[in-house]
Amino acid sequence: MDKFRMIFQFLQSNQESFMNGICGIMALASAQMYSAFDFNCPCLPHYNLAYGLGILLVPPFILFLLGFVLNNNVSMLAEEWRRPRGQRGKDPAVLRYMFCSMAQRAMIAPVVWVSVTLLDGKCFTCAFCTSVPVGTLGNASHPGLSQGEMKRVLARIPCKEIYDGQELIANEVAIRYLRCISQALGWCFVLLMTMLAFLVRSLRPCFTQAAFLKSRYWSHYIDIERKLFDETCAEHARSFAKVCIQQFFEGMSTDLAAARCQLPRKAPADVGEAAEKLLGITDQGTMNTALKSWHRCKPPLHLHPPALPTGNGWAGEEQPPKHPPVPRREMAAYYSRV
C-alpha cells in the first residue's frame, strides 16, 4: 500500500506531466484503434454518407469526452463554477483558462483520429463515392442507366467484389481520385491544427500577458487549495478515527478494570497529539457544518499579515537620536573636577 501511495502522490505532484502523458497515450491508442478497426462500407446509396461521416466524426467526439473524463480537474472546474459566491468572488477569466487548458489536452486524440482517417481515405471514399464526376473521369454517355441506377452503381465503388460499373468508370480511377482528395484534406487539417495550436500556445501570452499570468496563477491556486484541503480533511479524519477508537477501548478497559478491580491503563501520548490535530472539531455535526461552510462561503482571498514588532525601528519607525560617544580625556577631566 505504501508503494501505491507514493506512486499516487508522485502523480498528484506531477499532474501536468501525467496528463500530457495520458493525452499522448490516448493519441497513440486512437491511431492503433483505427488501424485495428474493420472498416466495412455498406455500399448503398442511402447509407454510405452516414456510415462514412459517422466513422469520421463519432469516435473523435467520444475520445474528446473521454479526455475530459480522465482529467482530474473537471470536478474542480465544475465545483468552482457552481459554488456560491459567498465571501469570495468568481473570476470568469480563470474558469475560461481552466476549461481551455483541459480542452486543449482533450482534443489531441480526436485530432489524431481525424487526421489518420482522412490520410487513409477509406471513410471519405465510402462517404462521397456517389459524387464522383463521371463526366470527367468516366463514360457519362453510358446508355441505359437512369440517375438512380447510376447512384447505385457508384455506391459500390468501395466494394471491389461487387462493383459492376467498369464500363461507366474504372474502380481504380474513382478510388484514386477520392483518396487523393481525402489525403489533401487530411494534410490541410493537420496544418490547420498545428497553426492553431501554435497561435494558442505561443501568441496568446504575448498579447494578454497580464491577464494570462493572472488566470494561470489563480488556476494553480484553486488546484493547490483543493489538494491541501483534501489532505487536511484526510489528516483530520485519521485523527478523529484514532481518538474515537482509543476512547472506545478506554471505555472497554475501564469496564473490565472495574469488574476485576484493576486500575485502567493510561492513554498513549500519540492520542493526545491526535486530539490536538482535531482543532476543536470533535463531533459529526460540527464537522458537517464546517464542510458546508467551506462549500457555501469560502474564506476571502485577503490575508492579514502579523503586526510588525514596534520600538526597534521596523516598518520605517523612527528611532530616538543617538548621542555621539564622549571621548575618554574629557570624561577624565570631568571626574577630576568633580
mmCIF file of C-alpha atoms in Angstrom:
data_model
loop_
_atom_site.group_PDB
_atom_site.id
_atom_site.type_symbol
_atom_site.label_atom_id
_atom_site.label_comp_id
_atom_site.label_asym_id
_atom_site.label_seq_id
_atom_site.Cartn_x
_atom_site.Cartn_y
_atom_site.Cartn_z
ATOM 1 C CA MET A 1 0.000 0.000 0.000
ATOM 2 C CA ASP A 2 2.864 2.399 0.746
ATOM 3 C CA LYS A 3 4.242 1.938 -2.776
ATOM 4 C CA PHE A 4 0.858 2.684 -4.336
ATOM 5 C CA ARG A 5 0.514 5.717 -2.065
ATOM 6 C CA MET A 6 3.924 7.010 -3.131
ATOM 7 C CA ILE A 7 3.015 6.496 -6.788
ATOM 8 C CA PHE A 8 -0.295 8.326 -6.272
ATOM 9 C CA GLN A 9 1.463 11.238 -4.523
ATOM 10 C CA PHE A 10 4.021 11.408 -7.328
ATOM 11 C CA LEU A 11 1.249 11.562 -9.925
ATOM 12 C CA GLN A 12 -0.500 14.288 -7.962
ATOM 13 C CA SER A 13 2.677 16.368 -7.662
ATOM 14 C CA ASN A 14 3.381 15.957 -11.387
ATOM 15 C CA GLN A 15 -0.199 16.195 -12.577
ATOM 16 C CA GLU A 16 0.515 18.318 -15.649
ATOM 17 C CA SER A 17 3.196 15.941 -16.957
ATOM 18 C CA PHE A 18 0.957 12.989 -16.113
ATOM 19 C CA MET A 19 -1.964 14.451 -18.060
ATOM 20 C CA ASN A 20 0.292 15.191 -21.029
ATOM 21 C CA GLY A 21 1.384 11.562 -20.962
ATOM 22 C CA ILE A 22 -2.219 10.388 -20.782
ATOM 23 C CA CYS A 23 -3.099 12.552 -23.796
ATOM 24 C CA GLY A 24 -0.168 11.132 -25.740
ATOM 25 C CA ILE A 25 -1.198 7.581 -24.879
ATOM 26 C CA MET A 26 -4.768 8.328 -25.965
ATOM 27 C CA ALA A 27 -3.493 9.736 -29.266
ATOM 28 C CA LEU A 28 -1.441 6.609 -29.945
ATOM 29 C CA ALA A 29 -4.372 4.447 -28.846
ATOM 30 C CA SER A 30 -6.721 6.254 -31.239
ATOM 31 C CA ALA A 31 -4.357 5.626 -34.155
ATOM 32 C CA GLN A 32 -3.995 1.981 -33.134
ATOM 33 C CA MET A 33 -7.760 1.634 -32.791
ATOM 34 C CA TYR A 34 -8.276 2.907 -36.318
ATOM 35 C CA SER A 35 -5.662 0.549 -37.749
ATOM 36 C CA ALA A 36 -7.338 -2.370 -35.968
ATOM 37 C CA PHE A 37 -10.836 -1.250 -36.939
ATOM 38 C CA ASP A 38 -12.513 -3.437 -39.557
ATOM 39 C CA PHE A 39 -13.956 -0.845 -41.945
ATOM 40 C CA ASN A 40 -16.867 -2.243 -43.989
ATOM 41 C CA CYS A 41 -18.662 0.220 -46.225
ATOM 42 C CA PRO A 42 -22.339 -0.730 -46.776
ATOM 43 C CA CYS A 43 -22.062 0.245 -50.496
ATOM 44 C CA LEU A 44 -25.655 1.518 -50.570
ATOM 45 C CA PRO A 45 -26.598 4.974 -51.842
ATOM 46 C CA HIS A 46 -28.579 5.995 -48.759
ATOM 47 C CA TYR A 47 -26.153 4.634 -46.151
ATOM 48 C CA ASN A 48 -22.639 5.342 -47.436
ATOM 49 C CA LEU A 49 -22.621 9.020 -46.461
ATOM 50 C CA ALA A 50 -23.980 8.395 -42.946
ATOM 51 C CA TYR A 51 -21.592 5.499 -42.324
ATOM 52 C CA GLY A 52 -18.507 7.328 -43.597
ATOM 53 C CA LEU A 53 -19.182 10.560 -41.720
ATOM 54 C CA GLY A 54 -20.145 8.597 -38.619
ATOM 55 C CA ILE A 55 -16.783 6.811 -38.559
ATOM 56 C CA LEU A 56 -15.052 10.122 -39.198
ATOM 57 C CA LEU A 57 -16.816 12.204 -36.511
ATOM 58 C CA VAL A 58 -18.368 9.990 -33.811
ATOM 59 C CA PRO A 59 -15.177 8.359 -32.429
ATOM 60 C CA PRO A 60 -13.414 11.757 -32.117
ATOM 61 C CA PHE A 61 -16.364 13.055 -30.099
ATOM 62 C CA ILE A 62 -16.137 10.021 -27.797
ATOM 63 C CA LEU A 63 -12.380 10.487 -27.420
ATOM 64 C CA PHE A 64 -12.926 14.178 -26.659
ATOM 65 C CA LEU A 65 -15.347 13.343 -23.854
ATOM 66 C CA LEU A 66 -13.010 10.624 -22.613
ATOM 67 C CA GLY A 67 -10.213 13.197 -22.418
ATOM 68 C CA PHE A 68 -12.386 15.273 -20.088
ATOM 69 C CA VAL A 69 -13.354 12.234 -18.026
ATOM 70 C CA LEU A 70 -9.714 11.262 -17.445
ATOM 71 C CA ASN A 71 -8.806 14.804 -16.400
ATOM 72 C CA ASN A 72 -8.925 15.267 -12.634
ATOM 73 C CA ASN A 73 -9.567 18.993 -12.959
ATOM 74 C CA VAL A 74 -13.064 18.557 -14.411
ATOM 75 C CA SER A 75 -14.651 18.162 -10.985
ATOM 76 C CA MET A 76 -12.623 21.117 -9.711
ATOM 77 C CA LEU A 77 -13.867 23.265 -12.601
ATOM 78 C CA ALA A 78 -17.486 22.207 -12.035
ATOM 79 C CA GLU A 79 -17.182 22.843 -8.293
ATOM 80 C CA GLU A 80 -15.692 26.297 -8.833
ATOM 81 C CA TRP A 81 -18.346 27.149 -11.412
ATOM 82 C CA ARG A 82 -21.337 26.002 -9.345
ATOM 83 C CA ARG A 83 -20.235 27.071 -5.873
ATOM 84 C CA PRO A 84 -21.985 30.024 -4.185
ATOM 85 C CA ARG A 85 -20.115 33.309 -4.309
ATOM 86 C CA GLY A 86 -20.029 33.823 -0.545
ATOM 87 C CA GLN A 87 -17.103 35.966 0.568
ATOM 88 C CA ARG A 88 -15.022 35.044 -2.484
ATOM 89 C CA GLY A 89 -15.944 36.162 -5.966
ATOM 90 C CA LYS A 90 -15.635 34.029 -9.096
ATOM 91 C CA ASP A 91 -13.458 35.231 -11.948
ATOM 92 C CA PRO A 92 -14.798 34.099 -15.356
ATOM 93 C CA ALA A 93 -11.312 34.504 -16.866
ATOM 94 C CA VAL A 94 -9.927 31.847 -14.514
ATOM 95 C CA LEU A 95 -12.754 29.455 -15.378
ATOM 96 C CA ARG A 96 -12.158 30.033 -19.096
ATOM 97 C CA TYR A 97 -8.438 29.398 -18.648
ATOM 98 C CA MET A 98 -9.098 26.121 -16.812
ATOM 99 C CA PHE A 99 -11.598 24.966 -19.435
ATOM 100 C CA CYS A 100 -9.316 25.888 -22.349
ATOM 101 C CA SER A 101 -6.388 24.048 -20.760
ATOM 102 C CA MET A 102 -8.457 20.884 -20.386
ATOM 103 C CA ALA A 103 -9.960 21.231 -23.866
ATOM 104 C CA GLN A 104 -6.531 21.564 -25.464
ATOM 105 C CA ARG A 105 -5.399 18.273 -23.946
ATOM 106 C CA ALA A 106 -8.687 16.539 -24.690
ATOM 107 C CA MET A 107 -8.522 17.498 -28.373
ATOM 108 C CA ILE A 108 -5.229 15.692 -29.055
ATOM 109 C CA ALA A 109 -6.712 12.216 -29.516
ATOM 110 C CA PRO A 110 -9.667 13.392 -31.705
ATOM 111 C CA VAL A 111 -7.302 15.380 -33.940
ATOM 112 C CA VAL A 112 -5.121 12.301 -34.385
ATOM 113 C CA TRP A 113 -8.176 10.178 -35.255
ATOM 114 C CA VAL A 114 -9.487 12.635 -37.860
ATOM 115 C CA SER A 115 -6.026 13.076 -39.358
ATOM 116 C CA VAL A 116 -5.366 9.348 -39.657
ATOM 117 C CA THR A 117 -8.861 8.751 -41.060
ATOM 118 C CA LEU A 118 -8.517 11.402 -43.758
ATOM 119 C CA LEU A 119 -4.996 10.336 -44.685
ATOM 120 C CA ASP A 120 -6.147 6.740 -45.033
ATOM 121 C CA GLY A 121 -9.061 7.742 -47.288
ATOM 122 C CA LYS A 122 -11.442 4.812 -46.718
ATOM 123 C CA CYS A 123 -14.124 6.820 -44.905
ATOM 124 C CA PHE A 124 -14.017 9.643 -47.429
ATOM 125 C CA THR A 125 -14.225 7.195 -50.305
ATOM 126 C CA CYS A 126 -17.233 5.485 -48.772
ATOM 127 C CA ALA A 127 -18.997 8.746 -47.926
ATOM 128 C CA PHE A 128 -18.562 10.568 -51.238
ATOM 129 C CA CYS A 129 -18.270 7.795 -53.810
ATOM 130 C CA THR A 130 -21.628 8.769 -55.326
ATOM 131 C CA SER A 131 -20.260 12.279 -56.041
ATOM 132 C CA VAL A 132 -17.517 11.153 -58.412
ATOM 133 C CA PRO A 133 -17.550 13.284 -61.620
ATOM 134 C CA VAL A 134 -18.377 10.587 -64.132
ATOM 135 C CA GLY A 135 -18.299 13.064 -66.994
ATOM 136 C CA THR A 136 -14.652 13.891 -66.257
ATOM 137 C CA LEU A 137 -13.271 10.528 -65.159
ATOM 138 C CA GLY A 138 -15.577 8.029 -66.911
ATOM 139 C CA ASN A 139 -18.173 7.478 -69.579
ATOM 140 C CA ALA A 140 -21.106 9.766 -68.830
ATOM 141 C CA SER A 141 -22.879 8.755 -72.038
ATOM 142 C CA HIS A 142 -23.311 5.151 -70.936
ATOM 143 C CA PRO A 143 -26.702 4.077 -72.324
ATOM 144 C CA GLY A 144 -29.495 2.530 -70.335
ATOM 145 C CA LEU A 145 -28.737 3.974 -66.846
ATOM 146 C CA SER A 146 -31.049 6.348 -65.048
ATOM 147 C CA GLN A 147 -29.894 8.731 -62.341
ATOM 148 C CA GLY A 148 -30.930 6.359 -59.554
ATOM 149 C CA GLU A 149 -29.232 3.364 -61.140
ATOM 150 C CA MET A 150 -26.062 5.388 -61.662
ATOM 151 C CA LYS A 151 -26.043 6.307 -57.959
ATOM 152 C CA ARG A 152 -26.487 2.649 -57.090
ATOM 153 C CA VAL A 153 -23.546 1.653 -59.290
ATOM 154 C CA LEU A 154 -21.308 4.424 -57.942
ATOM 155 C CA ALA A 155 -22.173 3.473 -54.361
ATOM 156 C CA ARG A 156 -20.417 0.126 -54.952
ATOM 157 C CA ILE A 157 -17.047 1.722 -55.757
ATOM 158 C CA PRO A 158 -15.563 0.957 -52.292
ATOM 159 C CA CYS A 159 -16.595 -2.716 -52.684
ATOM 160 C CA LYS A 160 -14.414 -4.156 -55.439
ATOM 161 C CA GLU A 161 -16.019 -7.605 -55.135
ATOM 162 C CA ILE A 162 -19.498 -6.440 -56.120
ATOM 163 C CA TYR A 163 -18.675 -3.433 -58.304
ATOM 164 C CA ASP A 164 -20.180 -3.851 -61.777
ATOM 165 C CA GLY A 165 -19.684 -0.410 -63.328
ATOM 166 C CA GLN A 166 -16.349 -0.756 -65.076
ATOM 167 C CA GLU A 167 -17.957 0.455 -68.300
ATOM 168 C CA LEU A 168 -19.192 3.566 -66.503
ATOM 169 C CA ILE A 169 -15.995 4.415 -64.601
ATOM 170 C CA ALA A 170 -12.998 2.310 -63.640
ATOM 171 C CA ASN A 171 -12.949 1.319 -59.982
ATOM 172 C CA GLU A 172 -9.262 2.131 -59.525
ATOM 173 C CA VAL A 173 -9.662 5.561 -61.103
ATOM 174 C CA ALA A 174 -12.524 6.526 -58.795
ATOM 175 C CA ILE A 175 -10.752 5.234 -55.664
ATOM 176 C CA ARG A 176 -7.529 7.077 -56.525
ATOM 177 C CA TYR A 177 -9.470 10.280 -57.173
ATOM 178 C CA LEU A 178 -11.318 10.129 -53.844
ATOM 179 C CA ARG A 179 -8.226 9.117 -51.850
ATOM 180 C CA CYS A 180 -6.280 11.999 -53.379
ATOM 181 C CA ILE A 181 -8.895 14.493 -52.202
ATOM 182 C CA SER A 182 -9.093 12.824 -48.791
ATOM 183 C CA GLN A 183 -5.330 12.950 -48.247
ATOM 184 C CA ALA A 184 -5.219 16.593 -49.359
ATOM 185 C CA LEU A 185 -7.917 17.413 -46.815
ATOM 186 C CA GLY A 186 -6.037 15.398 -44.171
ATOM 187 C CA TRP A 187 -2.791 17.331 -44.626
ATOM 188 C CA CYS A 188 -4.697 20.618 -44.674
ATOM 189 C CA PHE A 189 -6.392 19.599 -41.420
ATOM 190 C CA VAL A 190 -3.020 18.742 -39.838
ATOM 191 C CA LEU A 191 -1.573 22.074 -40.966
ATOM 192 C CA LEU A 192 -4.605 23.970 -39.664
ATOM 193 C CA MET A 193 -4.466 22.272 -36.252
ATOM 194 C CA THR A 194 -0.728 22.857 -35.984
ATOM 195 C CA MET A 195 -1.064 26.541 -36.796
ATOM 196 C CA LEU A 196 -3.973 26.898 -34.384
ATOM 197 C CA ALA A 197 -2.015 25.205 -31.595
ATOM 198 C CA PHE A 198 0.938 27.492 -32.306
ATOM 199 C CA LEU A 199 -1.245 30.575 -32.094
ATOM 200 C CA VAL A 200 -2.924 29.465 -28.894
ATOM 201 C CA ARG A 201 0.209 28.312 -27.084
ATOM 202 C CA SER A 202 2.673 30.944 -28.274
ATOM 203 C CA LEU A 203 0.972 34.164 -29.300
ATOM 204 C CA ARG A 204 -1.799 34.387 -26.710
ATOM 205 C CA PRO A 205 0.542 35.097 -23.752
ATOM 206 C CA CYS A 206 2.294 37.790 -25.803
ATOM 207 C CA PHE A 207 -0.828 39.890 -26.347
ATOM 208 C CA THR A 208 -2.505 39.317 -22.967
ATOM 209 C CA GLN A 209 0.448 38.679 -20.685
ATOM 210 C CA ALA A 210 -1.006 40.247 -17.532
ATOM 211 C CA ALA A 211 -4.391 38.530 -17.891
ATOM 212 C CA PHE A 212 -2.693 35.257 -18.833
ATOM 213 C CA LEU A 213 -0.422 35.308 -15.761
ATOM 214 C CA LYS A 214 -3.342 36.224 -13.501
ATOM 215 C CA SER A 215 -5.541 33.425 -14.831
ATOM 216 C CA ARG A 216 -2.751 30.869 -14.625
ATOM 217 C CA TYR A 217 -1.827 31.895 -11.069
ATOM 218 C CA TRP A 218 -5.352 31.621 -9.704
ATOM 219 C CA SER A 219 -5.927 28.400 -11.604
ATOM 220 C CA HIS A 220 -2.895 26.905 -9.844
ATOM 221 C CA TYR A 221 -4.122 28.364 -6.557
ATOM 222 C CA ILE A 222 -7.527 26.683 -6.853
ATOM 223 C CA ASP A 223 -5.859 23.359 -7.645
ATOM 224 C CA ILE A 224 -3.387 23.598 -4.747
ATOM 225 C CA GLU A 225 -6.056 24.809 -2.327
ATOM 226 C CA ARG A 226 -8.249 21.837 -3.129
ATOM 227 C CA LYS A 227 -5.365 19.390 -2.666
ATOM 228 C CA LEU A 228 -4.372 20.930 0.670
ATOM 229 C CA PHE A 229 -7.988 20.919 1.825
ATOM 230 C CA ASP A 230 -8.292 17.214 0.942
ATOM 231 C CA GLU A 231 -5.032 16.452 2.759
ATOM 232 C CA THR A 232 -6.166 18.411 5.824
ATOM 233 C CA CYS A 233 -9.532 16.616 5.831
ATOM 234 C CA ALA A 234 -7.784 13.246 5.497
ATOM 235 C CA GLU A 235 -5.465 14.068 8.391
ATOM 236 C CA HIS A 236 -8.396 15.271 10.498
ATOM 237 C CA ALA A 237 -10.373 12.117 9.688
ATOM 238 C CA ARG A 238 -7.398 9.974 10.656
ATOM 239 C CA SER A 239 -7.002 11.794 13.982
ATOM 240 C CA PHE A 240 -10.763 11.672 14.569
ATOM 241 C CA ALA A 241 -10.858 7.920 13.986
ATOM 242 C CA LYS A 242 -7.792 7.389 16.160
ATOM 243 C CA VAL A 243 -9.263 9.269 19.111
ATOM 244 C CA CYS A 244 -12.690 7.645 18.643
ATOM 245 C CA ILE A 245 -11.218 4.130 18.601
ATOM 246 C CA GLN A 246 -8.972 4.924 21.562
ATOM 247 C CA GLN A 247 -11.918 6.213 23.585
ATOM 248 C CA PHE A 248 -13.863 3.073 22.747
ATOM 249 C CA PHE A 249 -11.101 0.816 24.005
ATOM 250 C CA GLU A 250 -10.563 3.047 27.035
ATOM 251 C CA GLY A 251 -14.221 2.593 27.893
ATOM 252 C CA MET A 252 -13.918 -1.156 27.488
ATOM 253 C CA SER A 253 -10.750 -1.153 29.564
ATOM 254 C CA THR A 254 -12.463 0.887 32.311
ATOM 255 C CA ASP A 255 -15.386 -1.531 32.420
ATOM 256 C CA LEU A 256 -13.080 -4.548 32.564
ATOM 257 C CA ALA A 257 -10.925 -2.903 35.239
ATOM 258 C CA ALA A 258 -13.986 -2.105 37.330
ATOM 259 C CA ALA A 259 -15.135 -5.704 37.018
ATOM 260 C CA ARG A 260 -11.702 -7.066 38.003
ATOM 261 C CA CYS A 261 -10.869 -4.298 40.482
ATOM 262 C CA GLN A 262 -7.814 -3.190 38.491
ATOM 263 C CA LEU A 263 -6.582 0.279 37.596
ATOM 264 C CA PRO A 264 -7.164 1.293 33.961
ATOM 265 C CA ARG A 265 -4.125 1.943 31.806
ATOM 266 C CA LYS A 266 -3.170 5.424 30.724
ATOM 267 C CA ALA A 267 -3.756 6.537 27.159
ATOM 268 C CA PRO A 268 -0.632 6.666 24.967
ATOM 269 C CA ALA A 269 0.945 10.029 24.162
ATOM 270 C CA ASP A 270 0.171 9.860 20.440
ATOM 271 C CA VAL A 271 -3.535 10.016 21.237
ATOM 272 C CA GLY A 272 -3.015 13.442 22.769
ATOM 273 C CA GLU A 273 -1.268 14.589 19.610
ATOM 274 C CA ALA A 274 -4.144 13.266 17.523
ATOM 275 C CA ALA A 275 -6.610 15.142 19.729
ATOM 276 C CA GLU A 276 -4.685 18.384 19.145
ATOM 277 C CA LYS A 277 -4.964 17.896 15.375
ATOM 278 C CA LEU A 278 -8.763 17.874 15.632
ATOM 279 C CA LEU A 279 -8.677 21.687 16.071
ATOM 280 C CA GLY A 280 -11.733 21.644 18.303
ATOM 281 C CA ILE A 281 -13.965 19.781 15.838
ATOM 282 C CA THR A 282 -14.839 16.689 17.859
ATOM 283 C CA ASP A 283 -18.296 15.614 16.694
ATOM 284 C CA GLN A 284 -20.036 14.716 13.439
ATOM 285 C CA GLY A 285 -22.419 17.656 13.408
ATOM 286 C CA THR A 286 -19.664 20.228 13.806
ATOM 287 C CA MET A 287 -17.641 18.610 11.036
ATOM 288 C CA ASN A 288 -20.640 18.603 8.691
ATOM 289 C CA THR A 289 -21.232 22.282 9.471
ATOM 290 C CA ALA A 290 -17.581 23.086 8.724
ATOM 291 C CA LEU A 291 -17.714 21.269 5.392
ATOM 292 C CA LYS A 292 -20.945 23.034 4.419
ATOM 293 C CA SER A 293 -19.432 26.383 5.388
ATOM 294 C CA TRP A 294 -16.363 25.678 3.250
ATOM 295 C CA HIS A 295 -18.577 24.949 0.241
ATOM 296 C CA ARG A 296 -21.025 27.804 0.725
ATOM 297 C CA CYS A 297 -18.719 30.529 1.967
ATOM 298 C CA LYS A 298 -15.020 30.025 1.298
ATOM 299 C CA PRO A 299 -12.747 32.466 3.123
ATOM 300 C CA PRO A 300 -11.872 35.647 1.235
ATOM 301 C CA LEU A 301 -8.518 35.865 -0.507
ATOM 302 C CA HIS A 302 -7.266 38.574 1.815
ATOM 303 C CA LEU A 303 -4.633 37.517 4.315
ATOM 304 C CA HIS A 304 -3.916 39.659 7.371
ATOM 305 C CA PRO A 305 -0.162 39.748 7.991
ATOM 306 C CA PRO A 306 1.014 39.708 11.614
ATOM 307 C CA ALA A 307 1.794 43.061 13.164
ATOM 308 C CA LEU A 308 5.444 44.008 12.977
ATOM 309 C CA PRO A 309 7.343 44.500 16.244
ATOM 310 C CA THR A 310 7.421 48.080 17.500
ATOM 311 C CA GLY A 311 10.130 50.016 19.229
ATOM 312 C CA ASN A 312 13.053 48.617 17.234
ATOM 313 C CA GLY A 313 12.847 50.690 14.049
ATOM 314 C CA TRP A 314 10.895 48.195 11.896
ATOM 315 C CA ALA A 315 8.436 49.319 9.248
ATOM 316 C CA GLY A 316 10.060 52.706 8.882
ATOM 317 C CA GLU A 317 9.549 53.649 12.520
ATOM 318 C CA GLU A 318 11.767 56.487 13.625
ATOM 319 C CA GLN A 319 14.267 55.642 16.321
ATOM 320 C CA PRO A 320 15.389 58.105 19.008
ATOM 321 C CA PRO A 321 18.524 60.031 18.049
ATOM 322 C CA LYS A 322 21.761 58.579 19.293
ATOM 323 C CA HIS A 323 24.281 60.894 21.023
ATOM 324 C CA PRO A 324 27.892 60.621 19.938
ATOM 325 C CA PRO A 325 30.216 58.922 22.407
ATOM 326 C CA VAL A 326 32.196 61.189 24.813
ATOM 327 C CA PRO A 327 35.986 60.938 24.463
ATOM 328 C CA ARG A 328 37.895 59.385 27.367
ATOM 329 C CA ARG A 329 40.057 62.509 28.060
ATOM 330 C CA GLU A 330 37.011 64.717 28.524
ATOM 331 C CA MET A 331 35.470 62.124 30.841
ATOM 332 C CA ALA A 332 38.666 62.007 32.932
ATOM 333 C CA ALA A 333 38.843 65.832 33.176
ATOM 334 C CA TYR A 334 35.193 65.968 34.237
ATOM 335 C CA TYR A 335 35.663 63.431 37.037
ATOM 336 C CA SER A 336 38.875 65.164 38.243
ATOM 337 C CA ARG A 337 36.966 68.468 38.608
ATOM 338 C CA VAL A 338 34.239 66.747 40.489
#
